[in-house]
CSV table of N, CA and C and ligand atoms in Angstrom, one decimal:
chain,number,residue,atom,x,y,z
I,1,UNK,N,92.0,89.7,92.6
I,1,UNK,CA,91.4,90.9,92.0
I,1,UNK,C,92.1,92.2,92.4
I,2,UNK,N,92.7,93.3,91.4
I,2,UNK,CA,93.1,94.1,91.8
I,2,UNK,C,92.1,95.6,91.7
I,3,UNK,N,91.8,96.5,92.3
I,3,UNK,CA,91.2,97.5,92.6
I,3,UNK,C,92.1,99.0,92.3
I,4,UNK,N,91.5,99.8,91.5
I,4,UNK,CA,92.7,100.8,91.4
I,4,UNK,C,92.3,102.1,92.5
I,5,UNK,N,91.3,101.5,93.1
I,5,UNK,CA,90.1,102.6,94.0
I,5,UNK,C,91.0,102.5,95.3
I,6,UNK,N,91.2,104.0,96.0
I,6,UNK,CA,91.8,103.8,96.8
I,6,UNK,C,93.1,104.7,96.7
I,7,UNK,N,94.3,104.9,98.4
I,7,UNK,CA,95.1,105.6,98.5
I,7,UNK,C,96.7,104.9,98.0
I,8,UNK,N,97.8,105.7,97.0
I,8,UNK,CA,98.7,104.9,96.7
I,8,UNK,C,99.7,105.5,97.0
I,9,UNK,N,101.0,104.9,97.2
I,9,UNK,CA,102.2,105.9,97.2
I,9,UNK,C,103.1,105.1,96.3
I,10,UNK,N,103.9,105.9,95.6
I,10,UNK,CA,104.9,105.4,94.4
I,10,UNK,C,106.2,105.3,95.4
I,11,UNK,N,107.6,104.9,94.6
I,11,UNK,CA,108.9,104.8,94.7
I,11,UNK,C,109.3,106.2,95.0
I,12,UNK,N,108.7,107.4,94.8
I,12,UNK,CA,109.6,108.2,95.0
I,12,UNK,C,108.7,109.1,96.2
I,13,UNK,N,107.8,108.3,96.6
I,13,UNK,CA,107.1,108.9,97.6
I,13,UNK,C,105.9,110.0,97.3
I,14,UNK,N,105.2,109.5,96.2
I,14,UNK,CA,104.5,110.4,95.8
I,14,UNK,C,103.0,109.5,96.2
I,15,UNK,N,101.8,110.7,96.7
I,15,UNK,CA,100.7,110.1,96.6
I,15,UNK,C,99.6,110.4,95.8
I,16,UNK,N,98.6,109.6,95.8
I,16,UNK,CA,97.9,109.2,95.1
I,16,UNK,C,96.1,108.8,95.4
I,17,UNK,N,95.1,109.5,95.3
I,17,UNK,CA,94.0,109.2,95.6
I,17,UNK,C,93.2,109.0,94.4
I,18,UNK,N,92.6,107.0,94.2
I,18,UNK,CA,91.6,107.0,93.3
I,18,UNK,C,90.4,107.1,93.9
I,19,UNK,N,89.4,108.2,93.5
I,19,UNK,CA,88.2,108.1,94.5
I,19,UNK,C,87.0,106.9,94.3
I,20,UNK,N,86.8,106.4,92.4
I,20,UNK,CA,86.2,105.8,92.5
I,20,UNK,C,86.0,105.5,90.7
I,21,UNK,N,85.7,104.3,90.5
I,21,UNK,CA,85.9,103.2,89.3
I,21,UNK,C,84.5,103.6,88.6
I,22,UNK,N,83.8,104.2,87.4
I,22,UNK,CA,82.6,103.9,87.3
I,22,UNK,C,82.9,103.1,86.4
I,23,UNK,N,81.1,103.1,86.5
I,23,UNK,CA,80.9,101.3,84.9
I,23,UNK,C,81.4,101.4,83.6
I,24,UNK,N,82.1,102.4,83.3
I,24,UNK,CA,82.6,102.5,82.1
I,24,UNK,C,83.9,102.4,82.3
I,25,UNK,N,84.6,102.2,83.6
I,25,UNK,CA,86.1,102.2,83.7
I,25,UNK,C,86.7,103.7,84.5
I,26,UNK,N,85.7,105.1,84.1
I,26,UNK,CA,86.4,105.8,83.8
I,26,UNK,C,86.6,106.7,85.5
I,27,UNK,N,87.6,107.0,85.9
I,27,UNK,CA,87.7,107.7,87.3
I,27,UNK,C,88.5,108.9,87.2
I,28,UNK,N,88.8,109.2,88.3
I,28,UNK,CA,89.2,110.6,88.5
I,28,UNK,C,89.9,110.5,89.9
I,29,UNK,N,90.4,111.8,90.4
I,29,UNK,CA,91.3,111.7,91.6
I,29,UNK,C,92.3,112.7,91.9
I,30,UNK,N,93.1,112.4,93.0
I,30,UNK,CA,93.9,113.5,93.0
I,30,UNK,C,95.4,113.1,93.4
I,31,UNK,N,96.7,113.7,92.8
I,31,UNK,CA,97.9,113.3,93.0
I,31,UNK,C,98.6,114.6,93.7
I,32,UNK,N,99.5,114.1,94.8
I,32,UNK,CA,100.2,114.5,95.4
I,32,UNK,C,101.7,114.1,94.9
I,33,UNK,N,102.9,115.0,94.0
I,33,UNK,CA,103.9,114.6,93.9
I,33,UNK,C,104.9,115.0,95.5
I,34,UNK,N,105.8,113.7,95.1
I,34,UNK,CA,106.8,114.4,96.0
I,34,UNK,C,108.2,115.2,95.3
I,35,UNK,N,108.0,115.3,94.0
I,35,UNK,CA,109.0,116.1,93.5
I,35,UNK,C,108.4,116.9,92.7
I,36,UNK,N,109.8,117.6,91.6
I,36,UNK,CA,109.1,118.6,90.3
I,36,UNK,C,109.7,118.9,89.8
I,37,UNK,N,110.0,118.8,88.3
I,37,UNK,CA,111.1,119.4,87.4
I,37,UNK,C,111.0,120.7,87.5
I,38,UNK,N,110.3,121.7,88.0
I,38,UNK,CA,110.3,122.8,88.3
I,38,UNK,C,110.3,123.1,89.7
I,39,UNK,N,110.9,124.6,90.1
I,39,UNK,CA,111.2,125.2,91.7
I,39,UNK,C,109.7,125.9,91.9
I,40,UNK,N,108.6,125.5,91.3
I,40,UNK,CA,107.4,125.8,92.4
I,40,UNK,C,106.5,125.0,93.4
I,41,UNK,N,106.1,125.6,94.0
I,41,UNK,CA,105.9,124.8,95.3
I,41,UNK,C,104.6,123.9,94.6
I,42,UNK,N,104.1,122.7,95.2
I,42,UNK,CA,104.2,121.7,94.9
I,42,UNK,C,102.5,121.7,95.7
I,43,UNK,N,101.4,121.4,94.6
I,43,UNK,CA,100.1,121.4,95.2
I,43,UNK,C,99.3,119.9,94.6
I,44,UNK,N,98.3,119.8,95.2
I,44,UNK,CA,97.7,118.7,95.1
I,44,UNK,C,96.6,118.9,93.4
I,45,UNK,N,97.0,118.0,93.1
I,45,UNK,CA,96.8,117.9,91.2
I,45,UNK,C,95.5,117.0,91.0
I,46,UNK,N,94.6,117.8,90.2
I,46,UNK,CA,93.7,116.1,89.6
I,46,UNK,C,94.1,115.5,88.7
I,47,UNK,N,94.1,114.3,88.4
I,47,UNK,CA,93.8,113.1,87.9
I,47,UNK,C,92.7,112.8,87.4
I,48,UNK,N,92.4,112.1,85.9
I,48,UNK,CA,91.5,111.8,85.3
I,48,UNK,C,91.9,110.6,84.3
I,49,UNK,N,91.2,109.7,84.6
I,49,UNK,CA,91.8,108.1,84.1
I,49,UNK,C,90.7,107.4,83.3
I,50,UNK,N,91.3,106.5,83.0
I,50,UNK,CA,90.2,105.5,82.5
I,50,UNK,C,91.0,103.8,82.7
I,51,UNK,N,90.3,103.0,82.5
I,51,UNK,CA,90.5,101.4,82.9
I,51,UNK,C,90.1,100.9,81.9
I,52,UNK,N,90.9,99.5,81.6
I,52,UNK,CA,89.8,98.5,80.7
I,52,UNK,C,89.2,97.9,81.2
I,53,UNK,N,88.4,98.0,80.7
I,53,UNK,CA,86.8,97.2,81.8
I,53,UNK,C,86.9,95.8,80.4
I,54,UNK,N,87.7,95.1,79.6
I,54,UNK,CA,87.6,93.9,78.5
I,54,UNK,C,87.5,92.7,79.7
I,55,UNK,N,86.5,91.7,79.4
I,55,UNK,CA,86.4,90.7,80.3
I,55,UNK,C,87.7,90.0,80.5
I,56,UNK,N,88.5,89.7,79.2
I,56,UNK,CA,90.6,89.0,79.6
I,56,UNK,C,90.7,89.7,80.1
I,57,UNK,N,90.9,90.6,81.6
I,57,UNK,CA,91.9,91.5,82.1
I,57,UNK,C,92.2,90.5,83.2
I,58,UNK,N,91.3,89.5,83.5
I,58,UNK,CA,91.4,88.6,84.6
I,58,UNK,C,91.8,89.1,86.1
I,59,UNK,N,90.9,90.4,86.0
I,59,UNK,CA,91.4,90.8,87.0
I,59,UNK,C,92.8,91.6,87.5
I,60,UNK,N,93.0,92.0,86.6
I,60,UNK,CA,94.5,92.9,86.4
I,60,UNK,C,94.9,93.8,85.4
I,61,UNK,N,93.8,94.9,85.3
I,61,UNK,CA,93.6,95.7,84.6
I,61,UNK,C,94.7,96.3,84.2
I,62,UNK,N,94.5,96.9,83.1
I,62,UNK,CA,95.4,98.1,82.5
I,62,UNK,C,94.5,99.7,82.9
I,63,UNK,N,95.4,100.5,82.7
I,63,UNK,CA,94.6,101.7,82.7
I,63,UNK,C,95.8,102.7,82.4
I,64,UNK,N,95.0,104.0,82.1
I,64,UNK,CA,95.8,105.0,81.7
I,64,UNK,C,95.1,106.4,82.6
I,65,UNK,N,95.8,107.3,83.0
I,65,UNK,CA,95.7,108.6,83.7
I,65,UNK,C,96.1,109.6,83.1
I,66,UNK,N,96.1,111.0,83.3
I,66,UNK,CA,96.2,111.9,82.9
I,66,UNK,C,96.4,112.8,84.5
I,67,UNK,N,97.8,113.7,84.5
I,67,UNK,CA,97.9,114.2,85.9
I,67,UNK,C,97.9,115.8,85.0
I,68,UNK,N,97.1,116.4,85.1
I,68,UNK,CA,97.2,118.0,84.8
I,68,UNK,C,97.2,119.0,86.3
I,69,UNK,N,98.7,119.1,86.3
I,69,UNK,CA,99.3,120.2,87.3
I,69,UNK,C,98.9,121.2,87.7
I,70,UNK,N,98.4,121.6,89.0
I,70,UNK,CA,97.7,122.6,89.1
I,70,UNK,C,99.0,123.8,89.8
I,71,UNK,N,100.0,123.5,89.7
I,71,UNK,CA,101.1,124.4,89.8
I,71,UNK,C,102.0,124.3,88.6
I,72,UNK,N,102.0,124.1,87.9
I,72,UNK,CA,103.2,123.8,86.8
I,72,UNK,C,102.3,124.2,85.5
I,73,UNK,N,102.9,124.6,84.3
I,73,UNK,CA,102.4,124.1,82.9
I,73,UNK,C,102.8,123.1,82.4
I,74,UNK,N,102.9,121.9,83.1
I,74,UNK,CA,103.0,120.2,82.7
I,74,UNK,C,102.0,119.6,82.6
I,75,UNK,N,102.0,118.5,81.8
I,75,UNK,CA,101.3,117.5,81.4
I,75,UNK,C,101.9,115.8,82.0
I,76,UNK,N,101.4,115.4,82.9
I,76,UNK,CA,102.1,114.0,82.6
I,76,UNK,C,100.7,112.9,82.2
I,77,UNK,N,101.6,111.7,81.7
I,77,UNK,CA,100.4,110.8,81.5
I,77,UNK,C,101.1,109.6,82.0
I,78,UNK,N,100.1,108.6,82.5
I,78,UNK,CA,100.4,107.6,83.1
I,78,UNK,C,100.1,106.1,82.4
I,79,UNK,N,100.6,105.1,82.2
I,79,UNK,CA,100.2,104.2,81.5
I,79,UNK,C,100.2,103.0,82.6
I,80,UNK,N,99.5,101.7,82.7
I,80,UNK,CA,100.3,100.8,83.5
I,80,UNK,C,99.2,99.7,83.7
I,81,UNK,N,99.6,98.7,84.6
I,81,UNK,CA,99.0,97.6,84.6
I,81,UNK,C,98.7,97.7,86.4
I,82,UNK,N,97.2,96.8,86.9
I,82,UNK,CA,97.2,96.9,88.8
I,82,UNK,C,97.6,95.0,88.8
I,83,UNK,N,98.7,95.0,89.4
I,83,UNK,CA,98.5,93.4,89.4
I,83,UNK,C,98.4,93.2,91.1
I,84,UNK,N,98.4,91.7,91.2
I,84,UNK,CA,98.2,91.4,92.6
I,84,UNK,C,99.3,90.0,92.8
I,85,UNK,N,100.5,90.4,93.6
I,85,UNK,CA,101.8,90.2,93.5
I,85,UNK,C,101.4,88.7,94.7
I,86,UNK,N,103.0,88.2,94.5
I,86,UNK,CA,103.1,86.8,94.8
I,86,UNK,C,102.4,86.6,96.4
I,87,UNK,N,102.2,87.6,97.1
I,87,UNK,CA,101.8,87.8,98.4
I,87,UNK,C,100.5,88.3,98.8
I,88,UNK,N,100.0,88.3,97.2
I,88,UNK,CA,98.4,88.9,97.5
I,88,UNK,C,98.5,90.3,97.6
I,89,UNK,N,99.3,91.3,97.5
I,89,UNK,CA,99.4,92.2,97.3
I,89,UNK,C,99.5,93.2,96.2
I,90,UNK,N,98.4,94.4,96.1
I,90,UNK,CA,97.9,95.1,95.4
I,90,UNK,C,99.3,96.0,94.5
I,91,UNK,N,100.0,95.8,93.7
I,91,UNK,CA,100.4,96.8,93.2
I,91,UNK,C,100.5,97.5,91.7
I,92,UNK,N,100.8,98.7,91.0
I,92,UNK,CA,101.0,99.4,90.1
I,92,UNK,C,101.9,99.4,89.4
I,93,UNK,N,101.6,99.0,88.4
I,93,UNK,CA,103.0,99.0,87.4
I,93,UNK,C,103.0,100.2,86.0
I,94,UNK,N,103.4,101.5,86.2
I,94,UNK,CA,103.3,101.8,85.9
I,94,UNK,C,104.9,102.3,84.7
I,95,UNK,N,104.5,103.3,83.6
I,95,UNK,CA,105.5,104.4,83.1
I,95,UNK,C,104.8,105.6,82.8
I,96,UNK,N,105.1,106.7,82.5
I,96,UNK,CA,104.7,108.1,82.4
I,96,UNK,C,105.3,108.7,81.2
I,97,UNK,N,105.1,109.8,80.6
I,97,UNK,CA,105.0,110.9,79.8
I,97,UNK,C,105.6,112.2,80.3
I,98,UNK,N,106.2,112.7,80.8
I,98,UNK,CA,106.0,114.1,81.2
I,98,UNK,C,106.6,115.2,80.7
I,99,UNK,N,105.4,115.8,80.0
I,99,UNK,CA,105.5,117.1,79.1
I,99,UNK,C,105.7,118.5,79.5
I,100,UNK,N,107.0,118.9,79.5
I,100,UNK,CA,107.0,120.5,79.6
I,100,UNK,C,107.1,121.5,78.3
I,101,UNK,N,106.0,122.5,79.3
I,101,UNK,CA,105.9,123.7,78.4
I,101,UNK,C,107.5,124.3,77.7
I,102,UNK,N,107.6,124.0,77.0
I,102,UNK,CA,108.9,124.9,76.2
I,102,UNK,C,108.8,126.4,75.6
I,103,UNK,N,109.6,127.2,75.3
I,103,UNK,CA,109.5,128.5,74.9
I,103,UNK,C,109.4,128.4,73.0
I,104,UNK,N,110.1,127.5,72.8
I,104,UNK,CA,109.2,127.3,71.2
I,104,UNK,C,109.5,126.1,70.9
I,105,UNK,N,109.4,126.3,69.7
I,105,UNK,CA,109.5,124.7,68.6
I,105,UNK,C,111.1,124.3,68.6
I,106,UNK,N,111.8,124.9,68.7
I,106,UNK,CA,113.0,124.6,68.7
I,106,UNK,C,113.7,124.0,70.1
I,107,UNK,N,112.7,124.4,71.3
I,107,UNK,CA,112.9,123.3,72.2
I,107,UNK,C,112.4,122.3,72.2
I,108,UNK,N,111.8,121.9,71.5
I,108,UNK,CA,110.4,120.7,72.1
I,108,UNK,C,111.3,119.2,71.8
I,109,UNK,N,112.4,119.3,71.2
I,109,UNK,CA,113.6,118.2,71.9
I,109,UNK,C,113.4,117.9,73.1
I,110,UNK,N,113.4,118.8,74.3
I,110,UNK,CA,113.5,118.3,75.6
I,110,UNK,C,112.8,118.7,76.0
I,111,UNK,N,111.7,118.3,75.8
I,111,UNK,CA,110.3,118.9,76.5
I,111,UNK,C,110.1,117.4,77.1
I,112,UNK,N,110.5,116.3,77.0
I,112,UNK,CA,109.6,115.1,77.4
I,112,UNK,C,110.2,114.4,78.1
I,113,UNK,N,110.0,113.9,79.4
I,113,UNK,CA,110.9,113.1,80.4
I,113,UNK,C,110.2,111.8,80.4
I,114,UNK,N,110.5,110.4,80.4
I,114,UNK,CA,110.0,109.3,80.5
I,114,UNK,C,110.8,108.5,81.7
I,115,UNK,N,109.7,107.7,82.1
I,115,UNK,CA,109.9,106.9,83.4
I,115,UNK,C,109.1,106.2,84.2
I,116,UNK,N,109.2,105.1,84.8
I,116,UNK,CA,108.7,104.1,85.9
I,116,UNK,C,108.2,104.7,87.1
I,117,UNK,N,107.1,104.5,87.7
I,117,UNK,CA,106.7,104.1,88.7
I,117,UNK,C,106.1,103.0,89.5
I,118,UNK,N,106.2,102.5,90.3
I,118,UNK,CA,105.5,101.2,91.0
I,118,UNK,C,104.7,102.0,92.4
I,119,UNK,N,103.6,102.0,92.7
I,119,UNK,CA,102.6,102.3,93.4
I,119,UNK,C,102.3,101.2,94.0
I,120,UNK,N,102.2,101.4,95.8
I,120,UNK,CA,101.6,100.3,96.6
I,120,UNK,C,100.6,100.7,97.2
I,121,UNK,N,100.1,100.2,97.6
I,121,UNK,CA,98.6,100.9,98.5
I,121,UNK,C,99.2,101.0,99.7
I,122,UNK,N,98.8,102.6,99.7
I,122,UNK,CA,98.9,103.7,101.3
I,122,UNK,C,98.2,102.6,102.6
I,123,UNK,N,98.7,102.1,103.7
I,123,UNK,CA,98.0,101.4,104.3
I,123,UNK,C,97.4,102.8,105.5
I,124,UNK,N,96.1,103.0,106.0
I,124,UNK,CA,95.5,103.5,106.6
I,124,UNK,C,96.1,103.3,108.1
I,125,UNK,N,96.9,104.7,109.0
I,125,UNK,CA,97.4,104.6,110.4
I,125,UNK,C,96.6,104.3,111.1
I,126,UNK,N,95.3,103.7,111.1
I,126,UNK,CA,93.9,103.5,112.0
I,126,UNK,C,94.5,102.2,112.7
M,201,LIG,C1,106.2,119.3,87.1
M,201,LIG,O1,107.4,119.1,87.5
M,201,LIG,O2,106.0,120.2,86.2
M,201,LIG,C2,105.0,118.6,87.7
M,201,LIG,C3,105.4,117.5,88.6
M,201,LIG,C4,105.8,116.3,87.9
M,201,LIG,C5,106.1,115.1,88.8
M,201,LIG,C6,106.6,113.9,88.1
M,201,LIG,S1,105.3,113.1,87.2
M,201,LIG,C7,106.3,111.6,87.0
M,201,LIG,C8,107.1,111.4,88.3
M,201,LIG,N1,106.3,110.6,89.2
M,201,LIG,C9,105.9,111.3,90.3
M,201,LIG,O3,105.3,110.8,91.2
M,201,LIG,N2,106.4,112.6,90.2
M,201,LIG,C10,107.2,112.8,89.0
């Protein structure tokens, strides 16, 4: 059974707090990147998601996020799967969206960056 509740860190060292799953799937949370297509300094962002709660998920849900930047005018979105790897371990398979503000219609060509993440669960220094 994989859980998406809980602290994660990605491949590029970015973290990730899900605080909690309700009965409908739908959660919320907060992300810490470790980078930025932009030079502003770099703050802790909510997250607002949802899961499929469909009985086939067999325990290895899909879900989707939403990271609205609380320093940036970006949007990213998150798509992915929580599986539970050959070792019993919890991980994230994700890809992203990430939408920048452009100055008009004539940039919106490169307004969109796409890409992978894989998220492991942050193990607690206790
Ligand atoms: C911005 O640059 O405008 C906001 C930060 C974007 C960070 C991106 S989102 C996809 C990728 N995965 C991460 O953990 N961080 C970067």
């Amino acid at each position: 059974q994989c859980s998406l509740t809980g602290r994660w860190i990605n491949d590029l060292g970015s973290n990730m707090t899900i605080t909690s799953v309700n009965a409908n799937g739908v959660f919320a949370g907060s992300y810490h990147t470790a980078v930025s297509a932009t030079s502003n300094e770099i703050k802790l962002s909510p997250l607002q998601g949802s899961m499929q709660k469909s009985p086939n998920q067999k325990g290895q849900p899909t879900f989707g996020f939403t990271v609205n930047w609380s320093f940036s005018d970006s949007i990213t979105v998150f798509t992915g799967q929580c599986f539970v790897d050959e070792y019993g371990k919890e991980v994230l398979k994700t890809m992203w969206l990430l939408r920048s503000c452009v100055e008009n219609i004539k940039n919106d060509w490169k307004a969109t960056r796409v890409g992978t993440n894989v998220f492991t669960r942050l193990q607690s220094q206790e």
